[in-house]
Every structure is written in C-alpha cells, then in structure tokens.
Amino acid sequence: MQVFIKKLTDNRYLLPLLVVTICVWRIFVPQLPANEGLGWDGYRYYQLTVDGLQSKVLDSYLILRIFPCLLIHIILKWLSISFIPAHVILAFKIMNTIMIGLSAVMVKQIFEQYKLNPVSQLIGFTLVFLNYGVFNFTYYYPVMTDTPAFFLSIALFYFFVRGELTNVFLIGLIGAFTWPVIFAMAFALILFPEKEIAFVPLKKVWQYTISTLCLLYLLAMAYFLLFITKEKADLLFCLPINYNMLPIALAGVGVLFFFIPQVIFNQTFFNLNYYRSALNGNRIFAAFVLVIAFLVIRFSVAVNATSEYVTLYHQIKIHLVYAFQRPFITVVSHFNYFGCTMLLLLLFWKRFAAFVSGFGLGIAGSVFFCLFVFALKPESRALIFFFPWLMILMSLYIGKYRFSNLFYILVFVLNFAMAKLWLFFDYDMNTSKVLTDGTFDFPNQWFMMHLGIWMNEYVWLWLCTAVAVSLLLFIISLYKIEFHKKAVLFYKIFEPVTYE
Amino acid sequence: MSDSKTENNTEPSFKLNYATVILLLVILIPVIYTIVANLEKPQPLPLISPTVTTPAQNSNPASPIETALQVATVKPDYNSYINLGLAYYNAARYPESIKAWEKALEYNPKGELAFNNIAAAYGNMNNYDAEIEICQRALAINPDLEIAKRNMEWAKSMKNKK
C-alpha cells in the first residue's frame, strides 16, 4: 500500500489527473432539472452569459459576480455557438473541469513545496477535492460561480506561498468580479506577504478580552436581529427557527464565536515592529492600485438596479440569522458539504489556529475575517471562496505529524461518504412534497439537504448524529488508549515529521 | 513554521512569469471585448424565457426556424410553438414570433411564459404599452414570474425615456 501511494504521489501530474478523470465522469451525470438544468441562481447567471454586460438583470451585486459568465459569453460568441441553455451548461461544465484540474496541479505543488510525505499528500487531496462541493454540486448545478471562486481561492494561496505578488494582485482583480471577498483577501496578502513568522502566544488576559468582545458582539447582534428587527429564516422552503431550541443554538454559535479569534492570538500581530518590518512602500502602492483598478472597472459599467445584497446590514443578517435555525446546524452543514475538514477544525482548533497565525497577518487576518463574518451561515456553498484555504492549511498541519492508520482511514471514508458520488439525485420539479414546517420531504430533500438552510429537521438530526459519531471515532483514533492508563493525545506520542 | 520546510526562493516580490501573462490575458480579453462591444452600442434585449431544446435544434443551428417549423408541424404543442417563436425572435422576426406564441397559447391558455415572450417581442418593436399590458397578464397567472416583472420594469423605463 505504501509503495502504491508513493508511486501515486511521486509523479507531479498523477493525482491531478485522477481528479480530472473523476471530473470528466461527472460531466455526464444528470443535472438539476429546474429551468432546464440552469437551476434558480443559475438562471440569472445564464442571463448574464447570454447578454453579457448588456443584460437587464445586471445589478450592483451581479456585476461583482459576472467575470466567469463574461468569459463564457465571449468564448461562445467567438465560436459562433448559440446561447441555448444546453450549450451554456456544457460550457460551464468544461470550464469548471479545467479550473478543478488547474487547482489540483497547484495543490500538488503547494504540498511539494511544504515537502508533505506521500500519505499526507493523499490525505490532503482527499480533504480538498473529495467532497460534495467539488465533485458533486459543481456538476449537478453547473451554471454558478462557485467553482471559479474555488479555483481563485486556491490560486491566491498558491501564488502567496510562492511569493508571486503580481499574480496575487491579478487574482484579486479577477476575484473582485467573481466573488468579491477574494478581492479583500488579495488586498491583505499583498500588504502582509510574509509567510513564516514566529508564533508568540498572546497574554491570557488579552485572549479572554478579545474572545469576550467577539461573544458580546454575537449576543448583541443576535438580540438585535431576532428580537428588535424580528428577522426570521424566511426564505421559501427553508427550515424555520425553532425558538424553543434557541438557547442551545445560541450557546453553540457563542462557543464558535468565542474561539474564532484564536487565529490572531499571536503576540507578533500586536507589536508595532511587525508592521514596521512587514509593510513597505511598494506593497502599499500595489494595494492602493488594486483598489483604484477595481473602482475604475466597477464604475465604468452601468448597472440597472441596486441590490440589497451589497448592504452591510443584509450581509450581517443573512450570515447570522440562519445559524439559529437549529443548534449546531452550521457545523453539521459544513460537514455535510465539505467533509471532515470541519471536524478536524473542531478537534485541532487551538493548535491549528497557532499554526495558521504563523503564515502572517495576511492569511491569519483573512481567516479571522471570513470566519467572523461569513462562516456561520449554514449554506455551506457560500464559503467555497474560503474553505479551500482551510482545507489546504489543515492538510499542511496534519502533514506535520504521523497519525494512526485508523485516523487516515477515517478521513478517507468520511469524505468519500460525504462526497456522495454514489448518490444520483432525482429531483422532481412536479412532485414537491412539502412537510408541515415548510421544508421539502424526500426525494427532493436529497438535493436540498446540501444547501444547508433548506435541510429538513430529520436530516439535521441524522447529520448531528453522524457528526457526533464521527467525532467520537476521530478521538478514539487520536488517543492511545490503554486500560488503567491515562489516555494521551497523538502529538505527545508521535514525533513531528522531519523534513530533512 | 520557522524550520526549513519551504523552498528558499519564495521571498515575496513583484516578479513576472508565464502565469502573469496568462492572468493578464484573461483580464484583458473581457476588457477589450467590452470596449469594442460598447463602440458598437448594441441595444439591450428584453428578457425571454429559455425554452425546451430539441435535439434537432442542436444538430442544425444554421436553420433554426426551419427546424422549429418542422417540429411544430410534426408535434404541434405548447413547447414546439414556444420554440418556433423563439427561433423567429432570434432572427428579429418579431411579428411572426408573436403569432407562434399566440398559437402556443391555444395549447396552454395559461402559459405565462408565452405571454412574457409576446410582451418581450412587442418591446422590441418599441410598443411598450402592449409590453406592459401583456406582462400584467403573465403576472396575473403567475405573480412570482420574475422575468415578466423585470420586462415590465424595463418597458416602463423605456416608455419614460421616450
């Protein structure tokens, strides 16, 4: 087995080729029948693809998502291919496949750069690619900007670790019109490109102060949104908030908010000398040019309407209110969509956060910002612009150690199960069986459950059970348990892998 | 992170390489295309609903009207006439497209998409009053039909500009 894995990872292109092969197979699976395969959001992207910048649906939000549609628009025009839905869907599937393939090549090179051993590389590929978001959603609902965002996220990290700031700049500019948060992430990476800084733990009193402030922000926002403005989980067919379970849901989200800031608990970030050494004129100028370039392009295109999506209140609302639908719904939804990376984050968070902070304020600040603002929304696909960073960083983190075979097997089996490549959806537009709480019943729930906020209560319960069992199995695999002896965690047993 | 696990030649800098060239091309192509397209000043087209695509249409894109006519003759139903109307519409033959969609309504009098498409065709003939009125009929059947709402808004804005 070891020899097989070594042969698989020794070649620079073999693992990426395996990923592309799976993608090519997925091109031929059926897709969501709604709007002839375009879906719902996809129908808007189809309209953007057909009419480009002349589209009547172009508003202040969609202009920030138009880049992939514009590329397909230009290519189909040049090739004189008509814009019927079937052609646009196929074009998106091909583009998505190319992007996933390129992402695989970049991930492989990142792993090579950090000298991960063959088993860790294989596990890394499992974490990044073998999940529902990459291999399933991409092809079942292809006319979206999710896969371009996935690709840009990985490209941003790749160019960052290679120190290629010009390319970080260009990815940021493309990202601004594909998935706008990527622009902010690129901005941070240009300003703080140092990727090997010392980790000095922040004083405990400051740690508790910052964590408490985050928790207070959550409590204040939750109170404001749920009891002052009386916001509800009101999207059609979504799971309504159960107010009887709200205290548990609030406690669950509160715990997450309390621990999120650990990723910036590096004393170095609170030292002025760090900023004196990290910032320089060229990079500040480049960041300034990036903002100007974005503004020039953005305001040179006329839009037909202002979308509420670009308002601060709406962004805070949609990313927080749905986290209270049910206790732990965010965690179970991210597990369902991205596989066991979510569980590994829970298990290793403290040490993982310290590891991430060693990549500098560009990475750590972006991770903190994205977790704080966006990560709580149970609609996991909305995190596709950022979760690849967590997957790659987690791969690099666990690649530092040698775990038990059971641990590696668990990662593979759980991600394989959650990717659900074996599940061919049979979404039926004509028989929408709706439950009494307004959510979809099966068989349509097989698809809706992956959109997080539309999962029904049974699915939430089953996923909670799956998360609990999986966590238990992971803990068993991480501890060396012997009768009559105190169990000890893995890193006290296994020496870190040396890189010589 | 302080050990020597990364290669040494990755110090951050603004160096250029082949990836920079590819990324610049990816950015410049849409920018140049947009500038050229703006020079031609194309009129924005009203929204029209996507329709069921027949295999025949895919295999012979050069003569979509003939193909759609054949399909409508062999299998006259709502979808066939929707497709025929779309073929006429794409060829800017708006009066014929309206007739085809009116024929589609004979097979499904509550076909809100047919109403929407007829409205779009009227809009392209600068008859915004008719477009607004027919959009209202589409919305009376399905008040949630976003495409008809947007067509109606567009027609109203164009009417105000006149």
XYZ file of C-alpha atoms in Angstrom:
662
model
C 0.000 0.000 0.000
C 2.794 2.391 0.966
C 4.553 1.712 -2.332
C 1.354 2.334 -4.274
C 0.741 5.655 -2.513
C 4.360 6.681 -3.059
C 4.111 5.943 -6.781
C 0.840 7.855 -6.949
C 2.292 10.954 -5.300
C 5.816 10.834 -6.777
C 4.554 11.931 -10.171
C 3.627 15.600 -10.302
C 0.600 15.049 -12.522
C -0.807 11.672 -11.462
C -3.039 12.891 -8.604
C -4.295 15.921 -10.585
C -5.008 13.542 -13.463
C -7.055 11.350 -11.131
C -9.053 14.418 -10.052
C -9.654 15.440 -13.683
C -10.743 11.890 -14.565
C -13.406 11.984 -11.868
C -14.495 15.441 -13.093
C -14.830 14.194 -16.689
C -17.040 11.367 -15.434
C -19.132 13.868 -13.504
C -19.728 15.918 -16.671
C -22.036 13.152 -17.830
C -24.155 12.834 -14.682
C -27.642 14.356 -14.930
C -28.161 17.846 -13.596
C -30.802 19.713 -11.659
C -33.930 19.801 -13.853
C -35.126 23.235 -12.689
C -35.155 25.770 -15.536
C -33.762 23.167 -17.943
C -30.680 22.479 -15.856
C -29.931 26.114 -15.103
C -31.413 25.995 -11.616
C -32.538 29.152 -9.829
C -29.491 31.337 -9.206
C -28.031 29.659 -12.270
C -30.819 31.118 -14.369
C -29.595 34.612 -13.519
C -26.032 33.648 -14.443
C -27.400 32.218 -17.689
C -28.986 35.580 -18.462
C -25.672 37.287 -17.718
C -23.931 34.810 -20.010
C -26.384 35.414 -22.841
C -26.363 39.212 -22.752
C -23.053 39.939 -21.014
C -22.784 43.487 -19.762
C -25.925 44.405 -21.717
C -28.005 42.137 -19.507
C -31.093 43.664 -17.960
C -30.614 41.638 -14.765
C -27.216 43.239 -14.139
C -27.375 44.983 -10.768
C -24.865 46.280 -8.232
C -24.411 42.760 -6.826
C -24.308 40.678 -10.006
C -21.671 42.970 -11.528
C -19.399 41.605 -8.806
C -20.112 38.026 -9.945
C -20.035 38.475 -13.710
C -16.499 37.522 -14.711
C -16.993 33.768 -15.391
C -20.238 34.496 -17.271
C -18.461 37.099 -19.374
C -15.695 34.639 -20.246
C -18.206 32.029 -21.399
C -20.126 34.750 -23.283
C -17.009 35.777 -25.219
C -15.920 32.206 -25.978
C -19.355 31.156 -27.248
C -19.560 34.325 -29.364
C -16.141 33.707 -30.894
C -17.015 30.109 -31.668
C -20.436 31.176 -33.024
C -22.201 28.771 -30.680
C -25.796 29.669 -29.838
C -26.700 30.549 -26.261
C -29.307 27.860 -25.696
C -29.277 26.505 -22.118
C -27.714 23.152 -23.114
C -24.688 24.863 -24.680
C -24.201 27.244 -21.763
C -24.458 24.370 -19.264
C -21.866 22.324 -21.153
C -19.568 25.355 -21.413
C -19.747 25.886 -17.656
C -19.098 22.177 -17.008
C -15.996 22.270 -19.198
C -14.764 25.488 -17.592
C -15.357 24.026 -14.121
C -13.405 20.886 -15.033
C -10.445 22.900 -16.315
C -10.470 25.001 -13.161
C -10.602 21.996 -10.830
C -7.775 20.390 -12.834
C -5.609 23.503 -12.524
C -6.474 23.702 -8.829
C -5.274 20.111 -8.393
C -1.942 20.945 -10.070
C -1.490 23.957 -7.770
C -2.421 21.996 -4.639
C 0.087 19.311 -5.600
C 2.815 21.950 -5.970
C 1.937 23.502 -2.613
C 2.255 20.068 -0.990
C 5.585 19.531 -2.752
C 6.815 22.931 -1.586
C 5.994 22.034 2.008
C 7.513 18.585 1.493
C 4.489 16.588 2.639
C 5.058 12.846 2.673
C 3.036 10.632 0.262
C 0.351 9.653 2.792
C -0.161 13.267 3.865
C -0.415 14.360 0.231
C -3.065 11.739 -0.443
C -4.986 12.816 2.658
C -4.579 16.436 1.592
C -6.074 15.698 -1.810
C -8.894 13.844 -0.083
C -9.659 16.860 2.098
C -9.516 19.412 -0.722
C -11.229 17.568 -3.560
C -13.153 14.528 -2.328
C -16.202 16.373 -1.046
C -19.718 17.217 -2.147
C -18.868 20.826 -3.027
C -16.210 19.973 -5.611
C -17.227 16.680 -7.197
C -20.997 16.798 -6.874
C -22.512 20.264 -6.667
C -20.212 21.550 -9.435
C -21.789 19.212 -11.938
C -25.329 18.856 -10.628
C -25.760 22.641 -10.616
C -23.096 23.819 -13.052
C -24.078 27.359 -14.095
C -22.739 29.037 -10.968
C -19.650 30.977 -9.948
C -18.767 28.558 -7.129
C -16.065 26.624 -8.967
C -14.339 29.771 -10.284
C -14.305 31.021 -6.671
C -12.842 27.676 -5.524
C -10.151 27.960 -8.197
C -9.324 31.607 -7.410
C -9.112 30.813 -3.708
C -6.548 28.083 -4.333
C -4.695 30.227 -6.887
C -4.480 33.052 -4.348
C -2.960 30.731 -1.743
C -0.638 29.164 -4.329
C 0.783 32.489 -5.515
C 1.041 33.653 -1.912
C 3.195 30.718 -0.834
C 5.337 31.181 -3.945
C 5.757 34.872 -3.138
C 4.373 35.965 -6.543
C 2.673 39.203 -5.576
C 1.926 40.336 -9.147
C -0.166 37.226 -9.596
C -1.836 37.748 -6.202
C -2.742 41.231 -7.458
C -4.240 39.883 -10.705
C -6.158 37.109 -8.933
C -7.542 39.760 -6.578
C -8.732 41.800 -9.534
C -10.430 38.794 -11.173
C -11.850 37.779 -7.796
C -13.398 41.216 -7.327
C -15.740 40.427 -10.205
C -16.210 36.735 -9.397
C -16.573 36.542 -5.617
C -15.839 39.938 -4.079
C -14.369 38.736 -0.777
C -11.427 37.306 -2.742
C -10.527 40.910 -3.550
C -10.262 41.726 0.162
C -8.202 38.576 0.782
C -5.780 39.508 -2.025
C -5.513 43.023 -0.593
C -4.463 41.579 2.781
C -1.954 39.192 1.189
C -0.290 42.000 -0.770
C 0.122 44.082 2.370
C 1.305 41.177 4.535
C 3.025 38.596 2.313
C 5.440 37.247 4.944
C 4.535 33.604 5.478
C 6.934 32.392 8.130
C 6.620 34.441 11.276
C 7.231 33.424 14.843
C 4.280 32.368 16.983
C 4.348 34.028 20.376
C 1.169 33.384 22.374
C -0.791 36.467 23.312
C -1.156 37.127 27.031
C -4.122 35.281 28.529
C -5.823 38.454 29.671
C -5.847 39.802 26.110
C -7.033 36.465 24.771
C -10.023 36.464 27.096
C -10.735 40.130 26.397
C -10.821 39.686 22.608
C -12.819 36.437 22.812
C -15.315 38.047 25.182
C -15.698 41.026 22.868
C -16.484 38.670 19.979
C -19.004 36.834 22.129
C -20.632 40.106 23.195
C -20.865 41.184 19.560
C -22.671 37.936 18.764
C -25.082 38.283 21.682
C -25.833 41.889 20.790
C -26.375 41.105 17.104
C -28.485 38.043 17.911
C -30.679 40.083 20.229
C -30.952 42.912 17.699
C -31.758 40.660 14.739
C -34.083 38.199 16.446
C -35.913 40.414 18.939
C -35.627 44.037 17.778
C -35.879 43.811 13.991
C -37.547 40.363 14.337
C -35.725 38.831 11.394
C -36.725 35.287 10.527
C -35.389 32.416 8.460
C -37.919 33.360 5.838
C -36.601 32.016 2.542
C -39.127 29.822 0.783
C -38.963 26.146 1.900
C -36.136 26.769 4.401
C -36.112 25.342 7.932
C -37.750 27.887 10.276
C -36.034 28.900 13.523
C -37.151 26.770 16.439
C -37.376 29.283 19.277
C -37.594 26.515 21.906
C -34.120 25.383 20.902
C -32.773 28.920 20.522
C -30.796 28.923 23.820
C -28.889 25.805 22.724
C -28.372 27.198 19.238
C -27.134 30.466 20.716
C -24.765 28.638 23.059
C -23.362 26.607 20.134
C -22.778 29.682 17.986
C -21.433 31.525 21.027
C -18.773 28.862 21.601
C -17.684 29.158 17.958
C -17.509 32.952 18.203
C -15.523 32.725 21.433
C -12.849 30.555 19.838
C -12.696 32.086 16.346
C -10.287 34.912 17.319
C -7.645 32.389 18.445
C -6.331 32.560 14.902
C -4.992 36.066 15.593
C -3.735 35.334 19.120
C -0.157 35.854 18.063
C 1.712 38.465 20.073
C 3.605 39.413 16.914
C 0.436 40.904 15.404
C 0.145 43.239 18.366
C 3.686 44.520 18.076
C 4.332 47.717 16.115
C 7.706 46.405 14.974
C 5.944 43.715 12.979
C 4.109 46.351 10.952
C 7.292 48.380 10.512
C 9.065 45.374 9.032
C 6.098 43.882 7.122
C 4.800 46.966 5.362
C 6.769 48.631 2.608
C 6.078 51.370 0.085
C 5.884 49.149 -2.993
C 3.297 46.874 -1.466
C 1.190 49.694 -0.073
C 1.264 51.296 -3.517
C 0.264 47.964 -5.141
C -2.646 47.560 -2.721
C -3.724 51.130 -3.480
C -3.548 50.475 -7.241
C -5.618 47.309 -6.753
C -8.396 49.317 -5.109
C -8.251 52.032 -7.773
C -8.299 49.452 -10.598
C -11.340 47.795 -9.045
C -13.180 51.104 -8.642
C -12.388 52.216 -12.195
C -13.666 48.966 -13.705
C -16.678 48.784 -11.412
C -17.919 52.290 -12.097
C -17.221 52.151 -15.813
C -20.038 49.607 -16.116
C -23.589 50.860 -15.729
C -25.951 48.671 -13.706
C -29.726 48.616 -13.823
C -30.501 48.415 -10.118
C -29.016 48.483 -6.643
C -29.146 45.131 -4.901
C -29.762 44.759 -1.173
C -27.015 42.112 -1.160
C -24.354 44.830 -1.167
C -25.600 46.443 2.039
C -23.787 45.783 5.321
C -26.999 45.023 7.210
C -28.082 42.378 4.721
C -24.678 40.713 4.794
C -24.675 40.568 8.598
C -28.261 39.371 8.679
C -28.048 36.512 6.171
C -24.838 35.180 7.662
C -26.089 35.188 11.238
C -29.846 34.625 11.361
C -29.745 31.214 9.680
C -27.157 29.954 12.178
C -30.020 29.883 14.706
C -32.337 27.647 12.677
C -31.274 24.671 14.793
C -28.438 24.006 17.257
C -25.105 23.263 15.511
C -26.697 23.499 12.061
C -23.627 25.334 10.741
C -21.260 22.596 11.848
C -23.363 19.735 10.500
C -23.961 21.549 7.235
C -20.255 22.261 6.650
C -19.508 18.612 7.476
C -22.144 17.524 5.000
C -20.790 19.789 2.257
C -17.009 19.899 2.774
C -16.415 16.603 4.578
C -14.363 16.032 7.676
C -12.264 19.211 7.411
C -14.957 20.761 9.604
C -14.468 18.088 12.284
C -10.687 18.400 12.153
C -11.062 22.150 12.678
C -13.056 21.467 15.845
C -10.597 18.870 17.095
C -7.349 20.704 16.382
C -8.542 24.303 16.553
C -6.216 25.670 19.210
C -3.007 24.315 17.697
C -4.275 24.767 14.153
C -5.035 28.452 14.846
C -1.491 28.933 16.137
C -0.173 27.170 13.014
C -2.238 29.459 10.737
C -1.079 32.580 12.560
C 2.476 31.587 11.623
C 1.596 32.373 7.993
C 1.413 36.075 8.816
C -1.343 38.613 9.196
C -2.385 38.354 5.522
C -3.542 34.759 5.956
C -4.494 34.870 9.647
C -6.383 38.162 9.285
C -8.287 36.891 6.250
C -9.163 33.626 8.021
C -10.374 35.540 11.066
C -12.404 37.984 8.966
C -14.034 35.234 6.875
C -14.825 33.078 9.909
C -16.197 36.027 11.851
C -18.379 37.431 9.079
C -19.279 34.558 6.780
C -18.617 31.140 8.308
C -21.717 30.854 10.458
C -24.163 30.673 7.572
C -25.291 27.063 7.161
C -25.485 27.427 3.391
C -22.010 25.960 3.085
C -21.579 26.588 -0.614
C -21.340 30.297 0.222
C -17.947 29.506 1.801
C -16.437 27.967 -1.325
C -14.265 31.089 -1.778
C -12.528 30.490 1.534
C -12.876 26.880 2.697
C -10.147 25.667 0.272
C -7.681 27.698 2.365
C -8.794 25.864 5.497
C -8.554 22.521 3.676
C -5.025 23.210 2.411
C -3.878 24.635 5.738
C -5.354 21.629 7.540
C -3.516 19.311 5.118
C -0.253 21.122 5.864
C -0.962 20.997 9.584
C -1.740 17.304 9.835
C 1.110 16.661 7.393
C 3.476 17.708 10.166
C 2.528 14.652 12.175
C 2.201 10.954 11.765
C -1.151 9.581 12.887
C -2.571 6.129 13.366
C -3.790 4.267 10.280
C -7.318 4.466 11.685
C -7.151 8.268 11.530
C -6.193 8.292 7.839
C -8.803 5.673 7.002
C -11.454 7.720 8.812
C -10.582 10.861 6.849
C -10.855 8.995 3.578
C -14.015 7.060 4.415
C -15.863 10.066 5.838
C -15.005 12.315 2.918
C -15.946 9.582 0.459
C -19.269 9.139 2.226
C -19.956 12.884 2.381
C -18.986 13.442 -1.272
C -21.901 11.136 -2.196
C -20.578 10.341 -5.634
C -22.757 7.257 -5.402
C -25.913 9.315 -4.997
C -27.622 10.239 -8.245
C -30.229 12.823 -7.383
C -33.694 12.501 -8.754
C -35.003 15.989 -8.193
C -38.576 16.171 -9.421
C -39.943 19.602 -10.270
C -43.506 18.320 -10.344
C -43.786 16.481 -7.041
C -42.583 18.824 -4.322
C -43.717 17.046 -1.201
C -43.621 19.707 1.496
C -43.591 18.923 5.219
C -45.697 20.757 7.775
C -42.823 23.096 8.721
C -42.482 24.154 5.080
C -39.339 22.151 4.226
C -39.028 19.657 1.400
C -39.554 15.966 2.043
C -37.617 13.255 0.212
C -36.827 12.599 -2.634
C -36.198 16.292 -3.359
C -34.636 16.645 0.087
C -31.725 14.528 -1.188
C -30.643 17.641 -3.061
C -31.995 20.389 -0.805
C -30.216 18.983 2.284
C -26.892 20.054 0.777
C -27.932 23.680 0.660
C -27.792 23.860 4.466
C -30.600 26.213 5.284
C -33.067 24.062 3.312
C -32.328 20.799 5.127
C -35.334 19.429 6.990
C -35.445 18.514 10.645
C -34.870 14.766 10.119
C -31.760 15.429 8.066
C -30.478 17.840 10.706
C -30.965 15.180 13.396
C -29.271 12.480 11.338
C -26.365 14.767 10.497
C -25.969 15.730 14.167
C -25.729 12.016 14.979
C -23.226 11.490 12.161
C -21.085 14.383 13.420
C -21.161 13.071 16.999
C -20.226 9.516 15.953
C -17.506 10.743 13.598
C -16.001 12.969 16.282
C -16.004 10.045 18.687
C -14.232 7.841 16.136
C -11.666 10.556 15.495
C -10.992 10.930 19.197
C -10.520 7.176 19.521
C -8.103 7.267 16.575
C -6.142 10.153 18.094
C -5.694 8.821 21.585
C -3.554 5.962 22.581
C -5.938 4.278 24.978
C -4.686 1.595 27.292
C -6.514 0.109 30.259
C -5.625 1.598 33.608
C -3.568 4.334 31.941
C -4.397 7.926 31.196
C -5.210 8.465 27.521
C -2.810 10.784 25.741
C -3.237 12.793 22.596
C -1.401 11.908 19.410
C 1.128 14.694 19.445
C 2.518 13.510 22.714
C 3.186 10.139 21.174
C 4.254 10.834 17.640
C 7.224 12.951 16.840
C 6.674 15.640 14.204
C 7.822 14.522 10.781
C 11.243 15.893 9.992
C 11.799 17.468 6.612
C 15.474 16.651 6.095
C 6.913 27.498 10.583
C 10.432 28.509 11.389
C 12.055 25.257 10.229
C 13.321 24.821 6.704
C 10.260 23.142 5.267
C 9.752 25.571 2.403
C 11.992 26.219 -0.527
C 14.224 29.217 -0.196
C 13.330 31.022 -3.436
C 9.844 32.096 -2.374
C 10.551 35.531 -0.952
C 7.604 37.789 -1.811
C 8.272 40.055 -4.767
C 6.514 41.529 -7.792
C 8.226 39.208 -10.251
C 6.592 38.339 -13.560
C 6.293 34.860 -15.056
C 4.191 32.892 -17.513
C 1.253 32.796 -15.069
C 1.265 36.618 -15.024
C 0.950 36.685 -18.815
C -1.955 34.213 -18.770
C -3.762 36.109 -15.999
C -3.252 39.425 -17.804
C -4.735 37.908 -20.958
C -7.701 36.549 -19.004
C -8.348 40.065 -17.680
C -7.617 41.984 -20.862
C -9.753 39.882 -23.207
C -13.067 40.770 -21.499
C -11.965 44.396 -21.083
C -11.109 44.773 -24.789
C -14.237 42.877 -25.782
C -16.358 45.189 -23.625
C -14.803 48.302 -25.133
C -15.336 47.006 -28.684
C -18.898 45.942 -27.869
C -19.648 49.374 -26.393
C -18.353 51.037 -29.532
C -20.989 49.112 -31.484
C -23.617 50.250 -28.936
C -25.960 47.247 -29.068
C -29.483 47.662 -27.713
C -30.268 45.608 -24.616
C -32.718 42.883 -25.497
C -35.763 42.207 -23.369
C -35.670 39.055 -21.338
C -37.078 35.979 -22.873
C -37.601 32.694 -21.173
C -35.333 29.781 -22.051
C -37.247 27.075 -23.831
C -37.112 23.337 -24.274
C -34.400 22.452 -26.735
C -34.982 19.691 -29.195
C -32.144 17.505 -30.496
C -32.902 18.747 -33.987
C -32.144 22.295 -32.948
C -28.793 21.281 -31.571
C -27.689 19.432 -34.665
C -28.673 22.108 -37.146
C -28.117 25.536 -35.719
C -27.853 27.083 -39.180
C -31.602 26.916 -39.863
C -33.382 27.088 -36.525
C -36.622 28.455 -37.989
C -36.983 25.610 -40.488
C -36.158 23.065 -37.831
C -38.602 24.561 -35.374
C -41.269 24.731 -38.085
C -40.772 21.038 -38.849
C -41.006 20.139 -35.182
C -44.152 22.251 -34.761
C -45.713 20.561 -37.790
C -44.874 17.032 -36.673
C -45.590 17.631 -32.996
C -47.817 20.662 -32.563
C -47.888 21.517 -28.874
C -47.119 24.324 -26.453
C -43.374 23.718 -26.299
C -42.985 23.355 -30.058
C -44.627 26.711 -30.711
C -42.644 28.309 -27.890
C -39.503 27.111 -29.667
C -40.758 28.302 -33.040
C -41.479 31.735 -31.598
C -38.007 31.804 -30.113
C -36.470 30.965 -33.490
C -38.350 33.840 -35.127
C -37.453 36.106 -32.230
C -33.749 35.320 -32.542
C -33.982 36.204 -36.229
C -35.598 39.529 -35.246
C -38.861 38.494 -36.991
C -40.988 39.726 -34.130
C -44.494 39.686 -35.720
C -44.041 36.015 -36.662
C -42.720 35.200 -33.214
C -45.834 36.763 -31.675
C -48.060 34.636 -33.921
C -46.169 31.482 -32.940
C -46.534 32.241 -29.243
C -50.202 33.082 -29.669
C -50.519 29.655 -31.251
C -48.747 28.203 -28.208
C -51.396 29.829 -26.031
C -54.060 27.856 -27.872
C -52.480 24.716 -26.430
C -51.982 26.228 -22.979
C -54.080 29.345 -22.364
C -52.348 29.821 -19.015
C -48.843 29.671 -20.401
C -47.329 32.610 -18.581
C -44.011 32.241 -20.392
C -45.750 32.606 -23.766
C -47.354 35.832 -22.531
C -43.978 37.044 -21.269
C -42.322 36.271 -24.598
C -45.052 38.031 -26.579
C -44.517 41.043 -24.332
C -40.777 40.914 -24.999
C -41.388 40.855 -28.745
C -43.687 43.874 -28.525
C -40.992 45.615 -26.521
C -38.513 45.014 -29.317
C -40.948 46.673 -31.702
C -40.945 49.695 -29.336
C -44.580 49.045 -28.407
C -44.056 49.458 -24.680
C -47.739 49.924 -23.813
C -48.511 46.499 -25.253
C -45.493 45.025 -23.480
C -46.662 46.369 -20.124
C -50.220 45.166 -20.645
C -49.182 41.642 -21.653
C -46.660 41.397 -18.836
C -49.540 42.170 -16.485
C -51.462 39.248 -17.981
C -48.458 36.975 -17.389
C -48.234 38.211 -13.815
C -51.931 37.682 -13.289
C -51.335 33.994 -13.998
C -48.103 33.794 -12.004
C -47.389 36.788 -9.732
C -43.928 35.403 -8.929
C -42.715 35.350 -12.518
C -39.556 37.421 -12.105
C -38.820 37.537 -15.808
C -42.169 39.242 -16.519
C -41.672 41.665 -13.626
C -38.323 42.724 -14.985
C -39.650 43.006 -18.534
C -42.434 45.221 -17.265
C -39.985 47.422 -15.343
C -37.827 47.691 -18.422
C -40.799 48.608 -20.613
C -41.858 51.285 -18.132
C -38.364 52.765 -18.023
C -38.144 52.772 -21.831
C -41.572 54.343 -22.067
C -40.479 57.126 -19.736
C -37.366 57.767 -21.792
C -39.393 58.260 -24.975
